[in-house]
Tab-separated table of C-alpha atoms and ligand atoms in Angstrom:
chain	number	residue	atom	x	y	z
A	1	MET	CA	42.758	115.915	-141.494
A	2	PHE	CA	40.331	113.044	-141.078
A	3	ASN	CA	40.435	111.917	-144.657
A	4	GLY	CA	41.903	108.493	-144.488
A	5	PRO	CA	45.314	106.913	-144.150
A	6	PHE	CA	48.501	108.943	-144.447
A	7	GLY	CA	50.102	108.776	-147.865
A	8	GLY	CA	46.927	107.466	-149.515
A	9	VAL	CA	44.981	104.241	-149.304
A	10	GLU	CA	46.893	102.503	-152.111
A	11	ILE	CA	50.013	101.968	-149.986
A	12	TYR	CA	48.021	99.960	-147.462
A	13	LYS	CA	46.028	98.066	-150.077
A	14	LYS	CA	49.251	96.909	-151.720
A	15	ARG	CA	50.626	95.713	-148.391
A	16	ARG	CA	47.450	93.758	-147.653
A	17	GLU	CA	47.526	92.039	-151.033
A	18	LYS	CA	51.153	91.146	-150.535
A	19	LEU	CA	50.365	89.650	-147.149
A	20	VAL	CA	47.536	87.594	-148.680
A	21	SER	CA	49.901	86.084	-151.216
A	22	LYS	CA	52.283	85.162	-148.395
A	23	LEU	CA	49.514	83.628	-146.306
A	24	THR	CA	48.116	81.542	-149.133
A	25	ARG	CA	51.596	80.296	-149.903
A	26	GLN	CA	52.042	79.222	-146.310
A	27	ALA	CA	48.636	77.560	-145.758
A	28	SER	CA	47.083	75.935	-148.775
A	29	ASP	CA	43.905	74.953	-146.940
A	30	SER	CA	41.271	77.191	-145.479
A	31	SER	CA	42.777	79.977	-143.410
A	32	ILE	CA	41.936	83.280	-141.768
A	33	ALA	CA	44.147	85.987	-140.295
A	34	ILE	CA	43.261	88.228	-137.376
A	35	LEU	CA	45.187	91.323	-136.329
A	36	ALA	CA	43.959	93.362	-133.406
A	37	SER	CA	44.934	96.616	-131.787
A	38	LYS	CA	44.533	97.095	-128.065
A	39	LEU	CA	40.863	96.728	-127.322
A	40	GLU	CA	40.718	99.450	-124.755
A	41	GLN	CA	42.710	102.599	-124.383
A	42	GLU	CA	45.027	102.233	-121.467
A	43	ARG	CA	43.703	104.373	-118.709
A	44	ASN	CA	45.420	105.403	-115.559
A	45	HIS	CA	42.569	106.537	-113.331
A	46	ASP	CA	41.273	109.593	-115.100
A	47	VAL	CA	44.325	110.298	-117.222
A	48	HIS	CA	43.904	109.427	-120.858
A	49	HIS	CA	47.142	108.346	-122.437
A	50	TYR	CA	47.994	109.147	-125.986
A	51	TYR	CA	47.180	106.213	-128.238
A	52	ARG	CA	49.577	104.975	-130.886
A	53	GLN	CA	48.221	102.347	-133.201
A	54	ASP	CA	49.852	98.923	-133.170
A	55	SER	CA	52.598	99.099	-135.814
A	56	SER	CA	51.553	96.075	-137.866
A	57	LEU	CA	47.880	96.974	-137.838
A	58	TYR	CA	48.777	100.490	-138.937
A	59	TYR	CA	51.074	99.055	-141.598
A	60	LEU	CA	48.171	97.135	-143.092
A	61	THR	CA	45.322	99.603	-142.621
A	62	GLY	CA	46.509	103.125	-141.776
A	63	HIS	CA	43.625	103.177	-139.303
A	64	PRO	CA	44.747	105.081	-136.214
A	65	GLU	CA	42.170	104.161	-133.573
A	66	PRO	CA	42.163	101.684	-130.690
A	67	GLU	CA	39.702	98.782	-130.676
A	68	THR	CA	40.329	98.055	-134.333
A	69	VAL	CA	40.581	94.537	-135.728
A	70	LEU	CA	41.538	93.509	-139.230
A	71	VAL	CA	40.341	90.121	-140.431
A	72	ILE	CA	41.703	88.647	-143.631
A	73	ASN	CA	39.771	85.890	-145.327
A	74	PRO	CA	42.011	85.115	-148.319
A	75	LYS	CA	39.610	82.965	-150.312
A	76	SER	CA	36.484	85.066	-149.849
A	77	LYS	CA	35.174	87.945	-151.934
A	78	THR	CA	35.096	89.995	-148.746
A	79	LYS	CA	38.790	89.460	-148.220
A	80	PHE	CA	39.475	92.384	-145.920
A	81	ILE	CA	37.116	93.064	-143.034
A	82	LEU	CA	37.674	95.878	-140.584
A	83	PHE	CA	36.048	96.057	-137.153
A	84	VAL	CA	36.024	99.555	-135.681
A	85	ARG	CA	34.414	101.635	-132.960
A	86	GLU	CA	31.092	103.156	-133.882
A	87	LYS	CA	30.622	106.873	-133.888
A	88	ASP	CA	29.530	108.186	-130.499
A	89	PRO	CA	28.822	111.914	-130.180
A	90	LEU	CA	29.211	111.941	-126.421
A	91	ARG	CA	32.506	110.014	-126.391
A	92	GLU	CA	33.761	112.077	-129.287
A	93	LEU	CA	32.972	115.239	-127.362
A	94	TRP	CA	35.328	113.990	-124.636
A	95	ASP	CA	37.894	111.905	-126.479
A	96	GLY	CA	37.864	113.211	-130.030
A	97	PHE	CA	37.043	112.136	-133.550
A	98	ARG	CA	36.246	108.597	-134.629
A	99	TYR	CA	35.951	107.434	-138.200
A	100	GLY	CA	33.083	105.129	-137.290
A	101	ILE	CA	31.643	102.611	-139.726
A	102	ASP	CA	30.943	105.034	-142.565
A	103	GLY	CA	34.327	106.704	-142.345
A	104	ALA	CA	36.130	103.367	-142.329
A	105	GLU	CA	34.143	102.238	-145.383
A	106	LYS	CA	34.793	105.465	-147.205
A	107	TYR	CA	38.504	105.928	-146.591
A	108	PHE	CA	40.275	102.655	-145.848
A	109	GLY	CA	39.600	100.592	-148.939
A	110	VAL	CA	38.478	97.381	-147.225
A	111	ASP	CA	35.683	95.100	-148.406
A	112	LYS	CA	33.469	95.262	-145.335
A	113	VAL	CA	33.290	97.181	-142.067
A	114	TYR	CA	31.519	96.130	-138.866
A	115	PRO	CA	31.191	97.660	-135.416
A	116	VAL	CA	33.832	96.067	-133.181
A	117	LYS	CA	31.121	94.831	-130.788
A	118	GLU	CA	30.026	92.396	-133.527
A	119	PHE	CA	33.512	90.939	-133.859
A	120	LYS	CA	32.849	87.741	-131.929
A	121	ALA	CA	29.606	86.843	-133.673
A	122	VAL	CA	30.811	87.616	-137.185
A	123	VAL	CA	34.221	86.019	-136.938
A	124	THR	CA	33.093	82.883	-135.073
A	125	GLU	CA	30.892	82.199	-138.073
A	126	LEU	CA	33.844	82.747	-140.420
A	127	LEU	CA	36.044	80.406	-138.399
A	128	LYS	CA	33.813	77.415	-139.073
A	129	GLY	CA	35.801	74.887	-141.077
A	130	VAL	CA	38.986	76.940	-140.938
A	131	ASP	CA	42.175	74.886	-140.589
A	132	THR	CA	44.697	77.622	-139.964
A	133	LEU	CA	44.353	80.807	-137.977
A	134	PHE	CA	47.122	83.348	-138.469
A	135	TYR	CA	47.253	85.226	-135.203
A	136	HIS	CA	49.827	86.403	-132.700
A	137	LEU	CA	49.084	85.042	-129.244
A	138	ASN	CA	50.070	86.793	-126.063
A	139	GLU	CA	49.608	90.386	-127.194
A	140	ASP	CA	46.569	90.799	-124.966
A	141	VAL	CA	45.467	87.914	-122.745
A	142	HIS	CA	41.814	88.927	-122.770
A	143	PHE	CA	41.717	89.024	-126.516
A	144	ASP	CA	43.656	85.751	-126.690
A	145	SER	CA	41.077	83.955	-124.578
A	146	LYS	CA	38.312	85.442	-126.676
A	147	ILE	CA	39.958	84.045	-129.804
A	148	LEU	CA	40.430	80.611	-128.203
A	149	ASN	CA	36.761	80.560	-127.173
A	150	MET	CA	35.745	81.502	-130.686
A	151	LEU	CA	37.812	78.660	-132.137
A	152	GLU	CA	36.162	76.198	-129.774
A	153	GLU	CA	32.719	77.561	-130.559
A	154	ALA	CA	33.339	77.489	-134.289
A	155	LYS	CA	34.383	73.866	-133.994
A	156	ASN	CA	31.241	72.961	-132.044
A	157	LEU	CA	29.069	74.804	-134.556
A	158	SER	CA	30.514	72.728	-137.367
A	159	GLY	CA	29.156	69.545	-135.824
A	160	ARG	CA	31.025	66.337	-135.126
A	161	SER	CA	33.958	65.924	-137.465
A	162	GLY	CA	36.604	64.321	-135.318
A	163	ARG	CA	38.950	67.176	-136.151
A	164	GLY	CA	40.769	69.294	-133.648
A	165	LEU	CA	40.861	73.046	-133.311
A	166	ALA	CA	42.333	75.093	-136.110
A	167	GLN	CA	46.080	75.415	-135.773
A	168	ILE	CA	47.327	78.855	-134.801
A	169	VAL	CA	50.281	80.133	-136.801
A	170	ASP	CA	52.039	83.232	-135.518
A	171	ILE	CA	51.405	86.039	-137.976
A	172	ASN	CA	54.066	88.344	-136.558
A	173	PRO	CA	57.119	86.841	-138.262
A	174	ILE	CA	55.277	86.909	-141.588
A	175	ILE	CA	54.419	90.599	-141.342
A	176	GLY	CA	57.795	91.153	-139.700
A	177	GLU	CA	59.613	90.002	-142.823
A	178	MET	CA	57.464	92.300	-144.960
A	179	ARG	CA	58.190	95.277	-142.730
A	180	LEU	CA	61.915	94.531	-142.781
A	181	PHE	CA	62.162	95.303	-146.486
A	182	LYS	CA	61.321	98.939	-147.023
A	183	THR	CA	59.621	100.138	-150.175
A	184	LYS	CA	60.603	103.369	-151.875
A	185	GLU	CA	57.788	105.201	-150.105
A	186	GLU	CA	58.804	103.819	-146.743
A	187	ILE	CA	62.412	104.877	-147.328
A	188	GLU	CA	61.223	108.410	-148.024
A	189	PHE	CA	59.208	108.492	-144.793
A	190	LEU	CA	62.172	107.046	-142.896
A	191	ARG	CA	64.522	109.539	-144.511
A	192	LYS	CA	62.250	112.341	-143.338
A	193	ALA	CA	62.193	110.859	-139.821
A	194	CYS	CA	66.016	110.766	-139.904
A	195	ASP	CA	66.269	114.347	-141.203
A	196	ILE	CA	64.029	115.556	-138.397
A	197	SER	CA	65.953	113.506	-135.856
A	198	ALA	CA	69.231	115.039	-137.075
A	199	ALA	CA	67.772	118.557	-136.857
A	200	GLY	CA	66.781	117.880	-133.247
A	201	HIS	CA	70.300	116.745	-132.406
A	202	VAL	CA	71.745	119.886	-133.987
A	203	ALA	CA	69.315	122.065	-132.015
A	204	ALA	CA	70.386	120.312	-128.815
A	205	MET	CA	74.089	120.777	-129.630
A	206	LYS	CA	73.532	124.483	-130.167
A	207	PHE	CA	71.527	124.884	-127.001
A	208	LEU	CA	73.917	122.943	-124.768
A	209	LYS	CA	75.889	125.042	-122.313
A	210	PRO	CA	77.291	124.499	-118.820
A	211	ASN	CA	74.740	124.185	-116.014
A	212	VAL	CA	71.637	123.527	-118.078
A	213	TYR	CA	69.696	120.460	-116.961
A	214	GLU	CA	69.526	117.385	-119.109
A	215	TYR	CA	65.744	117.710	-119.355
A	216	GLN	CA	66.163	121.259	-120.649
A	217	VAL	CA	68.356	120.010	-123.474
A	218	GLN	CA	65.723	117.330	-124.022
A	219	ALA	CA	63.064	120.054	-124.326
A	220	GLU	CA	65.039	121.775	-127.105
A	221	LEU	CA	65.668	118.507	-128.900
A	222	GLU	CA	62.058	117.384	-128.792
A	223	ALA	CA	60.668	120.835	-129.565
A	224	GLU	CA	62.714	120.826	-132.752
A	225	PHE	CA	61.344	117.382	-133.636
A	226	LYS	CA	57.813	118.743	-133.377
A	227	ARG	CA	58.603	122.016	-135.135
A	228	GLN	CA	59.921	119.980	-138.044
A	229	GLY	CA	56.770	117.917	-138.349
A	230	SER	CA	57.221	114.894	-136.132
A	231	GLU	CA	54.127	113.971	-134.167
A	232	ARG	CA	55.933	111.967	-131.535
A	233	LEU	CA	59.165	110.314	-130.418
A	234	GLY	CA	60.315	106.943	-131.660
A	235	TYR	CA	61.347	106.094	-128.084
A	236	ASN	CA	62.219	107.849	-124.843
A	237	SER	CA	65.100	110.256	-125.350
A	238	ILE	CA	68.323	109.476	-123.523
A	239	VAL	CA	70.028	112.729	-122.504
A	240	ALA	CA	72.971	111.668	-120.374
A	241	SER	CA	75.741	113.960	-119.224
A	242	GLY	CA	79.035	112.860	-117.661
A	243	ALA	CA	79.019	109.358	-116.222
A	244	ASN	CA	75.263	109.032	-116.848
A	245	ALA	CA	76.294	108.124	-120.386
A	246	THR	CA	77.690	104.848	-119.061
A	247	VAL	CA	74.139	103.859	-118.073
A	248	LEU	CA	72.872	102.435	-121.356
A	249	HIS	CA	69.178	103.128	-120.827
A	250	TYR	CA	69.429	106.301	-118.771
A	251	ILE	CA	66.159	108.184	-119.257
A	252	THR	CA	65.691	110.138	-116.047
A	253	ASN	CA	67.475	113.096	-117.697
A	254	ARG	CA	67.476	114.979	-114.413
A	255	ASP	CA	71.097	116.032	-113.859
A	256	GLN	CA	72.880	119.268	-114.557
A	257	CYS	CA	75.342	119.335	-117.472
A	258	LYS	CA	78.733	120.262	-116.057
A	259	ASP	CA	81.318	122.318	-117.879
A	260	GLY	CA	83.968	120.018	-119.266
A	261	ASP	CA	81.757	116.891	-119.300
A	262	MET	CA	80.412	115.256	-122.420
A	263	LEU	CA	76.702	114.857	-123.152
A	264	LEU	CA	75.372	111.747	-124.886
A	265	ILE	CA	71.993	112.028	-126.600
A	266	ASP	CA	70.251	108.995	-128.047
A	267	ALA	CA	66.983	110.177	-129.559
A	268	GLY	CA	64.846	109.783	-132.648
A	269	ALA	CA	61.746	111.389	-134.101
A	270	GLU	CA	58.936	109.481	-135.747
A	271	TYR	CA	57.430	110.410	-139.093
A	272	ASN	CA	54.373	108.553	-140.321
A	273	PHE	CA	55.133	105.702	-137.965
A	274	LEU	CA	58.768	105.345	-139.060
A	275	THR	CA	61.472	106.387	-136.652
A	276	GLY	CA	65.051	107.621	-136.691
A	277	ASP	CA	67.511	106.463	-134.024
A	278	ILE	CA	70.558	108.686	-133.626
A	279	THR	CA	73.198	108.930	-130.918
A	280	ARG	CA	75.602	111.831	-130.727
A	281	VAL	CA	78.037	113.070	-128.105
A	282	THR	CA	78.780	116.761	-127.548
A	283	PRO	CA	81.247	118.400	-125.176
A	284	VAL	CA	79.592	120.671	-122.606
A	285	GLY	CA	81.190	124.097	-122.787
A	286	GLY	CA	82.350	123.940	-126.376
A	287	GLY	CA	85.397	121.772	-126.872
A	288	PHE	CA	86.527	118.204	-126.217
A	289	SER	CA	89.387	117.874	-123.762
A	290	LYS	CA	92.379	115.916	-125.000
A	291	PRO	CA	91.372	112.612	-123.410
A	292	GLN	CA	87.751	113.128	-124.487
A	293	ARG	CA	88.800	113.743	-128.042
A	294	ARG	CA	91.013	110.685	-128.097
A	295	PHE	CA	88.272	108.523	-126.660
A	296	TYR	CA	85.616	109.954	-128.984
A	297	GLU	CA	87.764	109.545	-132.070
A	298	ALA	CA	88.462	105.932	-131.179
A	299	VAL	CA	84.743	105.168	-131.338
A	300	LEU	CA	84.198	107.335	-134.399
A	301	LYS	CA	86.920	105.531	-136.316
A	302	VAL	CA	85.337	102.148	-135.623
A	303	GLN	CA	81.843	103.419	-136.406
A	304	LYS	CA	82.871	104.810	-139.787
A	305	SER	CA	84.716	101.642	-140.628
A	306	CYS	CA	81.598	99.586	-139.779
A	307	ILE	CA	79.433	101.747	-142.048
A	308	LYS	CA	81.914	101.217	-144.870
A	309	MET	CA	81.254	97.481	-144.689
A	310	VAL	CA	77.519	97.740	-145.283
A	311	LYS	CA	76.427	96.183	-148.558
A	312	PRO	CA	74.332	93.249	-149.736
A	313	GLY	CA	75.779	89.882	-148.791
A	314	VAL	CA	77.513	91.081	-145.633
A	315	ARG	CA	76.034	89.695	-142.418
A	316	LEU	CA	75.032	91.802	-139.412
A	317	LEU	CA	77.273	89.516	-137.384
A	318	ASP	CA	80.254	90.416	-139.591
A	319	ILE	CA	79.669	94.069	-138.795
A	320	HIS	CA	79.349	93.310	-135.091
A	321	ASN	CA	82.555	91.257	-135.137
A	322	HIS	CA	84.301	94.049	-136.979
A	323	ALA	CA	83.156	96.517	-134.304
A	324	ILE	CA	84.372	94.232	-131.542
A	325	GLU	CA	87.749	93.853	-133.194
A	326	GLY	CA	88.110	97.572	-133.826
A	327	LEU	CA	86.965	98.565	-130.368
A	328	THR	CA	89.167	95.979	-128.660
A	329	HIS	CA	92.110	97.385	-130.568
A	330	GLU	CA	91.127	100.873	-129.394
A	331	MET	CA	90.780	99.636	-125.804
A	332	LEU	CA	94.397	98.511	-125.978
A	333	GLU	CA	95.486	101.832	-127.443
A	334	LEU	CA	93.634	103.702	-124.704
A	335	GLY	CA	95.125	101.468	-122.004
A	336	LEU	CA	91.747	100.101	-120.903
A	337	LEU	CA	92.862	96.535	-121.574
A	338	LYS	CA	96.207	94.816	-121.783
A	339	GLY	CA	97.146	91.864	-123.950
A	340	ASN	CA	96.489	91.034	-127.551
A	341	VAL	CA	93.321	91.618	-129.538
A	342	LYS	CA	92.680	87.961	-130.408
A	343	GLN	CA	92.987	86.728	-126.838
A	344	LEU	CA	90.905	89.569	-125.429
A	345	ILE	CA	88.124	88.793	-127.901
A	346	LEU	CA	88.330	85.091	-127.222
A	347	LYS	CA	87.979	85.724	-123.491
A	348	ARG	CA	85.296	88.346	-124.149
A	349	GLU	CA	87.258	90.940	-122.166
A	350	PHE	CA	85.954	93.653	-124.478
A	351	PHE	CA	82.480	93.084	-123.047
A	352	LYS	CA	83.472	95.068	-119.964
A	353	TYR	CA	83.536	98.260	-122.027
A	354	TYR	CA	81.371	97.294	-125.002
A	355	PRO	CA	78.418	95.324	-123.659
A	356	HIS	CA	75.857	95.752	-126.438
A	357	GLY	CA	75.194	94.855	-130.060
A	358	THR	CA	76.319	96.975	-132.980
A	359	GLY	CA	72.933	97.426	-134.610
A	360	HIS	CA	69.291	96.473	-134.957
A	361	TRP	CA	66.636	96.648	-137.641
A	362	LEU	CA	64.964	100.026	-137.826
A	363	GLY	CA	61.519	100.970	-139.070
A	364	MET	CA	58.057	101.409	-137.601
A	365	ASP	CA	59.441	100.215	-134.301
A	366	VAL	CA	62.846	101.437	-133.218
A	367	HIS	CA	63.855	97.818	-132.708
A	368	ASP	CA	62.026	96.749	-135.794
A	369	THR	CA	60.600	93.402	-136.812
A	370	GLY	CA	62.405	90.882	-138.975
A	371	LEU	CA	64.510	87.816	-138.326
A	372	TYR	CA	68.160	88.274	-137.383
A	373	THR	CA	69.102	84.701	-138.091
A	374	ILE	CA	67.963	82.190	-140.678
A	375	ASP	CA	68.515	78.503	-139.923
A	376	GLY	CA	70.733	79.531	-137.049
A	377	GLU	CA	72.972	81.723	-139.211
A	378	SER	CA	73.208	85.497	-139.054
A	379	ARG	CA	71.360	86.622	-142.163
A	380	LYS	CA	72.931	88.410	-145.079
A	381	LEU	CA	72.045	92.004	-145.812
A	382	GLU	CA	69.788	92.695	-148.775
A	383	PRO	CA	68.708	95.915	-150.466
A	384	GLY	CA	65.794	97.586	-148.705
A	385	MET	CA	66.842	96.635	-145.182
A	386	CYS	CA	67.416	99.492	-142.746
A	387	PHE	CA	69.341	99.248	-139.525
A	388	THR	CA	71.495	101.125	-137.036
A	389	VAL	CA	75.270	101.154	-136.685
A	390	GLU	CA	76.102	102.085	-133.117
A	391	PRO	CA	79.371	101.009	-131.541
A	392	GLY	CA	80.292	102.582	-128.208
A	393	LEU	CA	82.703	102.527	-125.310
A	394	TYR	CA	81.701	102.915	-121.674
A	395	VAL	CA	84.049	103.167	-118.727
A	396	PRO	CA	82.376	102.864	-115.315
A	397	ILE	CA	83.316	105.790	-113.106
A	398	LYS	CA	84.467	103.453	-110.341
A	399	ASP	CA	86.630	101.281	-112.576
A	400	LYS	CA	89.976	101.390	-110.824
A	401	ASN	CA	91.623	99.394	-113.613
A	402	ALA	CA	90.907	102.031	-116.219
A	403	PRO	CA	93.173	105.041	-116.736
A	404	LYS	CA	91.847	107.830	-114.550
A	405	GLU	CA	91.363	110.231	-117.429
A	406	TYR	CA	88.749	107.960	-119.067
A	407	ARG	CA	86.711	106.971	-116.039
A	408	GLY	CA	83.054	107.922	-116.369
A	409	PHE	CA	83.259	108.326	-120.141
A	410	GLY	CA	80.454	106.956	-122.283
A	411	VAL	CA	80.555	107.465	-126.036
A	412	ARG	CA	78.253	105.890	-128.589
A	413	ILE	CA	77.892	107.116	-132.153
A	414	GLU	CA	74.834	105.872	-133.985
A	415	ASP	CA	73.707	106.298	-137.569
A	416	ASN	CA	70.912	104.749	-139.610
A	417	VAL	CA	71.657	103.067	-142.897
A	418	HIS	CA	69.594	101.811	-145.800
A	419	VAL	CA	71.111	98.912	-147.753
A	420	THR	CA	71.237	99.701	-151.475
A	421	PRO	CA	72.188	97.323	-154.326
A	422	LYS	CA	75.823	98.432	-154.188
A	423	GLY	CA	76.384	99.580	-150.640
A	424	CYS	CA	74.403	101.763	-148.321
A	425	ASP	CA	72.848	105.138	-147.918
A	426	VAL	CA	73.447	106.831	-144.552
A	427	LEU	CA	70.080	108.378	-143.736
A	428	THR	CA	71.360	110.332	-140.737
A	429	SER	CA	74.336	112.082	-142.295
A	430	ASN	CA	72.800	115.472	-141.433
A	431	ALA	CA	73.686	114.890	-137.809
A	432	PRO	CA	77.292	116.086	-137.403
A	433	LYS	CA	79.778	113.650	-135.892
A	434	GLU	CA	83.242	114.854	-136.945
A	435	VAL	CA	85.027	116.489	-133.998
A	436	GLU	CA	85.404	119.855	-135.718
A	437	GLU	CA	81.736	119.997	-136.757
A	438	VAL	CA	80.448	119.027	-133.342
A	439	GLU	CA	82.714	121.566	-131.649
A	440	LEU	CA	81.623	124.262	-134.047
A	441	TYR	CA	77.957	123.818	-133.142
A	442	ALA	CA	78.741	123.445	-129.474
A	443	ASN	CA	81.002	126.532	-129.449
A	444	THR	CA	79.088	129.027	-131.448
A	445	GLY	CA	75.531	127.885	-130.940
A	446	GLN	CA	75.044	128.278	-134.675
B	501	MN	MN1	69.634	102.165	-131.562
């Protein structure tokens, strides 16, 4: 179990080398990059919270522990330096295994490992004469001020030169762009995360029956995630029955599922730090009522039509606009709005029932890194990008203008897609969304 990074050290080595080539392209002079995880485990009195490594640090090292810092010195022979916690038998007795210095040297393929307590001394020395520091400010104020002090000290150590402090260039967008384009290996991990996520949704559909509590459905869903090999959730599960589904970030999951209501679940499992993000809606008690079915199919139609658009060259904004147009049309059909589609879009009337975006990048973080616009323009899709397609319709329960039969309805249908050279691959197609399929699971529990 404690034998180095998941998937093998080569994956991480390749990523580090790729980052170095990006950094040297961006700063021709002397530069250093610093990436730190949280320096202390967050503690709430005596409760020790589960630690998840910072996504970008994990991406580049595979090292899972807190208080880890990666320093990249592109022009040196010791290009990759890792600072880690030392082994400590007493702390390990309480808190668990640590790789320590030897373990980090043995398994993580870097050029040099130091105890994290030597970070300041070692890196201040390295910062002498450096013109550019690649670092993301504002992750941790204490660490930020440490870095700023080190820059000042390094400058003073270099003697009078008349030069200012090294410039700080945000490293996040640079790594963000790398993470946006998934390699074959990453796609396989993400596919597995999506398969597990779909299995959890199916388990929840089967379990759902009138009068169970939302958190009980959540237990089934998340138990299936773990049974299938997911260590943790990609984000807090939304399990929202009835009008709770109109609350976009409902996570209390405390109500009882009533016969004849619908249940919206937005949940995803993580697999090797990549996460699925699926939303499905299931009728409580087996079948959709007539208005429910009509409403659900309106969203489904738009969602499928959005997925059909996905291919290189199309912009995320085009897909969003397509969703808005389709949903506005459906709002007219359902009697939620009156008028004509063009005018309603122009006046943003649709926003009343469709107040969110149609998708976001997906990867190590559920809302993954990567730029959405380039030079102010929505960027074009390229092979290797992964994102969500998730149109929805939400009718507030107290909306007197809406037809009575739809009040309190919230339907969102969300899949995850991988852009391929010719179109896209739907990674979450194992999660049923056709009315007949969903009803079959919900009816028979099988
Ligand atoms: Mn999403």
